[in-house]
PDB file of C-alpha atoms in Angstrom:
ATOM      1  CA  MET A   1     -20.594 -11.244  10.746  1.00  0.00           C
ATOM      2  CA  THR A   2     -22.931 -11.444  13.047  1.00  0.00           C
ATOM      3  CA  GLN A   3     -20.802 -10.676  15.314  1.00  0.00           C
ATOM      4  CA  GLN A   4     -19.403  -7.050  16.146  1.00  0.00           C
ATOM      5  CA  PHE A   5     -16.745  -5.638  14.882  1.00  0.00           C
ATOM      6  CA  GLY A   6     -14.265  -2.785  15.638  1.00  0.00           C
ATOM      7  CA  SER A   7     -11.109  -0.890  15.360  1.00  0.00           C
ATOM      8  CA  GLN A   8      -9.282  -3.504  17.420  1.00  0.00           C
ATOM      9  CA  ASP A   9     -10.580  -6.216  15.034  1.00  0.00           C
ATOM     10  CA  ALA A  10      -9.427  -4.351  12.217  1.00  0.00           C
ATOM     11  CA  LEU A  11      -5.976  -3.680  13.901  1.00  0.00           C
ATOM     12  CA  MET A  12      -5.225  -7.863  14.381  1.00  0.00           C
ATOM     13  CA  TYR A  13      -6.087  -8.184  10.994  1.00  0.00           C
ATOM     14  CA  LEU A  14      -4.307  -6.190   9.206  1.00  0.00           C
ATOM     15  CA  VAL A  15      -1.151  -6.210  11.269  1.00  0.00           C
ATOM     16  CA  SER A  16      -1.690  -9.891  10.797  1.00  0.00           C
ATOM     17  CA  GLN A  17      -1.951  -9.631   7.001  1.00  0.00           C
ATOM     18  CA  GLY A  18       1.698  -7.496   6.651  1.00  0.00           C
ATOM     19  CA  TYR A  19       1.046  -4.112   7.922  1.00  0.00           C
ATOM     20  CA  LYS A  20       3.345  -2.441  10.706  1.00  0.00           C
ATOM     21  CA  PRO A  21       0.847  -1.345  13.379  1.00  0.00           C
ATOM     22  CA  MET A  22       1.658   2.196  12.999  1.00  0.00           C
ATOM     23  CA  GLN A  23       0.224   1.528   9.334  1.00  0.00           C
ATOM     24  CA  ALA A  24      -2.198  -0.408  11.039  1.00  0.00           C
ATOM     25  CA  ALA A  25      -3.383   2.041  12.861  1.00  0.00           C
ATOM     26  CA  ALA A  26      -3.692   4.861  10.590  1.00  0.00           C
ATOM     27  CA  LEU A  27      -6.124   2.676   8.445  1.00  0.00           C
ATOM     28  CA  VAL A  28      -8.294   1.891  11.456  1.00  0.00           C
ATOM     29  CA  GLY A  29      -8.228   5.933  12.136  1.00  0.00           C
ATOM     30  CA  ASN A  30      -9.223   6.818   8.635  1.00  0.00           C
ATOM     31  CA  MET A  31     -11.785   4.303   8.997  1.00  0.00           C
ATOM     32  CA  MET A  32     -13.514   5.621  12.782  1.00  0.00           C
ATOM     33  CA  GLN A  33     -13.565   9.147  11.375  1.00  0.00           C
ATOM     34  CA  GLU A  34     -15.545   7.940   7.265  1.00  0.00           C
ATOM     35  CA  SER A  35     -17.804   5.068   8.718  1.00  0.00           C
ATOM     36  CA  GLY A  36     -17.335   4.781  13.009  1.00  0.00           C
ATOM     37  CA  MET A  37     -16.331   1.379  11.861  1.00  0.00           C
ATOM     38  CA  ASN A  38     -18.874   0.256  10.538  1.00  0.00           C
ATOM     39  CA  PRO A  39     -18.392  -1.390   7.408  1.00  0.00           C
ATOM     40  CA  GLN A  40     -22.116  -1.023   5.986  1.00  0.00           C
ATOM     41  CA  ALA A  41     -22.445   2.594   6.726  1.00  0.00           C
ATOM     42  CA  THR A  42     -23.716   4.636   4.122  1.00  0.00           C
ATOM     43  CA  ASN A  43     -23.935   8.055   2.991  1.00  0.00           C
ATOM     44  CA  PRO A  44     -26.849   8.830   0.222  1.00  0.00           C
ATOM     45  CA  LYS A  45     -25.671  11.542  -0.493  1.00  0.00           C
ATOM     46  CA  GLU A  46     -22.658  10.690  -1.688  1.00  0.00           C
ATOM     47  CA  GLY A  47     -23.500   6.840  -2.854  1.00  0.00           C
ATOM     48  CA  ALA A  48     -20.294   5.873  -0.746  1.00  0.00           C
ATOM     49  CA  PHE A  49     -20.044   2.914   0.776  1.00  0.00           C
ATOM     50  CA  GLY A  50     -17.799   1.019   3.983  1.00  0.00           C
ATOM     51  CA  LEU A  51     -15.460   1.295   6.155  1.00  0.00           C
ATOM     52  CA  ILE A  52     -13.551   3.610   3.808  1.00  0.00           C
ATOM     53  CA  GLN A  53     -16.874   5.076   1.903  1.00  0.00           C
ATOM     54  CA  TRP A  54     -15.850   4.219  -1.233  1.00  0.00           C
ATOM     55  CA  ARG A  55     -17.940   5.208  -3.829  1.00  0.00           C
ATOM     56  CA  LEU A  56     -17.992   5.896  -7.948  1.00  0.00           C
ATOM     57  CA  ASP A  57     -15.841   3.333  -9.455  1.00  0.00           C
ATOM     58  CA  ARG A  58     -13.509   2.552  -6.566  1.00  0.00           C
ATOM     59  CA  LEU A  59     -17.440   0.922  -4.756  1.00  0.00           C
ATOM     60  CA  GLN A  60     -17.898  -1.135  -8.278  1.00  0.00           C
ATOM     61  CA  ARG A  61     -14.300  -2.370  -7.687  1.00  0.00           C
ATOM     62  CA  LEU A  62     -15.022  -3.042  -4.187  1.00  0.00           C
ATOM     63  CA  GLN A  63     -18.582  -4.725  -5.443  1.00  0.00           C
ATOM     64  CA  ASP A  64     -16.613  -6.901  -8.239  1.00  0.00           C
ATOM     65  CA  PHE A  65     -13.664  -7.920  -5.338  1.00  0.00           C
ATOM     66  CA  ALA A  66     -16.622  -8.712  -2.888  1.00  0.00           C
ATOM     67  CA  LYS A  67     -17.721 -10.384  -5.762  1.00  0.00           C
ATOM     68  CA  GLN A  68     -14.847 -12.459  -6.697  1.00  0.00           C
ATOM     69  CA  ARG A  69     -15.201 -14.047  -3.562  1.00  0.00           C
ATOM     70  CA  GLY A  70     -18.547 -15.087  -3.462  1.00  0.00           C
ATOM     71  CA  ALA A  71     -18.559 -12.617  -0.823  1.00  0.00           C
ATOM     72  CA  THR A  72     -20.889  -9.465   0.390  1.00  0.00           C
ATOM     73  CA  PRO A  73     -19.126  -6.116   0.091  1.00  0.00           C
ATOM     74  CA  ALA A  74     -20.028  -5.280   3.871  1.00  0.00           C
ATOM     75  CA  ASP A  75     -18.279  -7.967   4.811  1.00  0.00           C
ATOM     76  CA  PRO A  76     -15.771  -6.325   6.867  1.00  0.00           C
ATOM     77  CA  THR A  77     -12.837  -8.561   5.973  1.00  0.00           C
ATOM     78  CA  VAL A  78     -13.751  -8.364   2.476  1.00  0.00           C
ATOM     79  CA  GLN A  79     -13.074  -4.564   2.533  1.00  0.00           C
ATOM     80  CA  LEU A  80      -9.817  -4.541   4.802  1.00  0.00           C
ATOM     81  CA  ASP A  81      -8.830  -6.969   2.185  1.00  0.00           C
ATOM     82  CA  PHE A  82      -9.492  -4.530  -1.027  1.00  0.00           C
ATOM     83  CA  ILE A  83      -8.048  -1.820   0.537  1.00  0.00           C
ATOM     84  CA  THR A  84      -4.594  -3.628  -0.222  1.00  0.00           C
ATOM     85  CA  ALA A  85      -6.090  -4.833  -3.767  1.00  0.00           C
ATOM     86  CA  GLU A  86      -5.950  -0.962  -3.860  1.00  0.00           C
ATOM     87  CA  MET A  87      -2.756  -0.144  -2.537  1.00  0.00           C
ATOM     88  CA  GLN A  88      -1.202  -2.836  -4.777  1.00  0.00           C
ATOM     89  CA  GLY A  89      -3.081  -1.968  -7.960  1.00  0.00           C
ATOM     90  CA  PRO A  90      -5.374   1.119  -8.684  1.00  0.00           C
ATOM     91  CA  GLU A  91      -3.741   3.375  -5.995  1.00  0.00           C
ATOM     92  CA  SER A  92      -0.518   1.296  -5.737  1.00  0.00           C
ATOM     93  CA  LYS A  93       1.155   5.436  -6.462  1.00  0.00           C
ATOM     94  CA  ALA A  94      -0.030   6.273  -2.718  1.00  0.00           C
ATOM     95  CA  GLY A  95       0.251   2.593  -1.343  1.00  0.00           C
ATOM     96  CA  GLN A  96       3.596   2.737  -2.202  1.00  0.00           C
ATOM     97  CA  LYS A  97       3.700   6.547  -0.274  1.00  0.00           C
ATOM     98  CA  PHE A  98       2.188   4.987   2.335  1.00  0.00           C
ATOM     99  CA  MET A  99       3.774   1.804   3.199  1.00  0.00           C
ATOM    100  CA  ALA A 100       6.951   3.819   3.504  1.00  0.00           C
ATOM    101  CA  ALA A 101       6.181   6.513   5.494  1.00  0.00           C
ATOM    102  CA  GLY A 102       8.424   6.268   9.029  1.00  0.00           C
ATOM    103  CA  ASP A 103       5.888   8.348  11.218  1.00  0.00           C
ATOM    104  CA  LEU A 104       2.448   9.248  11.056  1.00  0.00           C
ATOM    105  CA  PRO A 105       2.632  12.879   9.853  1.00  0.00           C
TER     106      PRO A 105
END
């Protein structure tokens, strides 16, 4: 992406993908803490990358997901879509709890 990507962009995209505003806000808040909303953020000490600072096997799955789409893992939209893919796949137990939560706490 050539233009600046920010929290409002992520929030609107997540809501457009079916997340409730509260759920989208919780995810964006996590991204702000993890990466400052920088989809290319890295933490060399931990080998972490991206909006949510994926690492190890989760980072590899992000890279594979992006490759399947013919995109780069640094694309924020790919990363946002990958969050959903994780919540419906290998992180489905946590994803179900997250999607069922009625409030932020």
